[in-house]
Amino acid sequence: RTIYQLLTDRFALAAGDRETCADNPECTFGGFCGGTFRGIEDQLDYIQGMGFDAIWLSPVVQNTPCGYHGYWMQNLSAIEHHFGTAQDLERCDLQPYGSHLPL
């Protein structure tokens, strides 16, 4: 298995979305920049085309206001709303393409 590790918030914006890094000056190390599960879904061909057959996502649970990386967890029972919905996350596989890229 070859695994592509990515940081959801920094990987890819969804088509039509804008980068939002400068929107929260209170975040010393940077705030959320706009990467989403839809952005990942838009790039599945790119990931698979490089020969990867699995994705390792950064944590997807709700974080503190500046926790773009996913490691400042606030609520383990909720998906971080900046990244999208649980349904968006479920679409981050290659099922529609006739293969499967597990998360």
XYZ file of C-alpha atoms in Angstrom:
103
model
C 0.000 0.000 0.000
C 1.221 3.507 -0.834
C -0.279 6.210 1.354
C -0.590 9.912 0.525
C -0.630 11.971 3.729
C -2.237 15.381 3.587
C -3.316 18.261 5.782
C -6.943 18.863 4.805
C -6.931 22.625 5.330
C -3.763 23.173 3.305
C -4.214 20.610 0.524
C -6.833 21.964 -1.881
C -9.685 24.411 -2.144
C -12.882 23.218 -3.788
C -13.677 24.712 -7.185
C -14.942 28.261 -6.689
C -13.783 28.571 -3.062
C -11.375 31.267 -1.977
C -8.345 31.072 0.291
C -9.135 32.419 3.774
C -5.770 32.382 5.620
C -5.829 36.111 6.373
C -9.377 36.107 7.773
C -8.382 35.443 11.407
C -5.485 37.630 12.608
C -5.914 36.232 16.149
C -4.296 32.954 15.092
C -0.582 33.254 15.853
C 0.414 30.281 13.702
C -2.160 30.837 10.985
C -5.856 30.152 10.745
C -7.957 28.029 8.458
C -7.009 28.569 4.790
C -9.997 26.949 3.138
C -8.971 23.421 2.185
C -11.973 21.082 2.309
C -13.116 17.518 1.758
C -14.599 18.705 -1.558
C -11.155 20.023 -2.491
C -9.719 16.573 -1.778
C -12.474 14.941 -3.814
C -11.595 17.242 -6.733
C -7.979 16.009 -6.563
C -8.539 12.234 -6.298
C -7.388 11.666 -9.896
C -4.194 13.590 -9.109
C -3.485 11.467 -6.011
C -4.238 8.178 -7.743
C -2.280 9.272 -10.817
C 0.853 9.559 -8.679
C 0.444 5.881 -7.777
C -1.051 6.225 -4.304
C -3.788 3.821 -3.261
C -4.740 5.277 0.150
C -5.085 8.684 1.818
C -4.045 9.558 5.367
C -5.974 12.673 6.386
C -5.118 15.022 9.201
C -7.676 14.751 12.063
C -11.157 15.776 10.916
C -12.882 16.416 14.258
C -13.938 19.838 15.536
C -10.954 21.930 16.610
C -10.291 25.155 18.487
C -10.689 28.335 16.400
C -7.044 28.288 15.226
C -6.655 24.508 14.957
C -6.503 24.264 11.161
C -4.160 21.253 11.407
C -6.683 19.152 13.316
C -4.559 18.406 16.356
C -6.167 20.905 18.784
C -9.302 18.824 19.155
C -12.308 20.317 20.865
C -15.148 17.876 20.144
C -14.371 14.308 19.113
C -18.007 13.714 18.108
C -18.238 16.476 15.491
C -16.648 17.074 12.081
C -14.730 20.358 11.730
C -17.168 22.601 9.852
C -14.367 24.389 7.975
C -13.599 21.098 6.190
C -17.174 20.253 5.200
C -19.742 17.691 6.275
C -19.644 13.988 7.080
C -21.233 13.401 3.670
C -18.445 15.391 1.994
C -15.888 13.230 3.818
C -17.581 10.029 2.650
C -17.164 11.171 -0.967
C -13.365 11.302 -0.579
C -12.873 7.883 -2.094
C -12.637 6.537 -5.616
C -15.811 4.441 -5.618
C -17.312 6.415 -8.540
C -14.116 5.781 -10.501
C -14.407 1.997 -10.291
C -11.701 1.612 -7.672
C -11.339 2.459 -4.007
C -8.899 4.856 -2.383
C -9.331 4.179 1.343
C -9.015 6.917 3.923
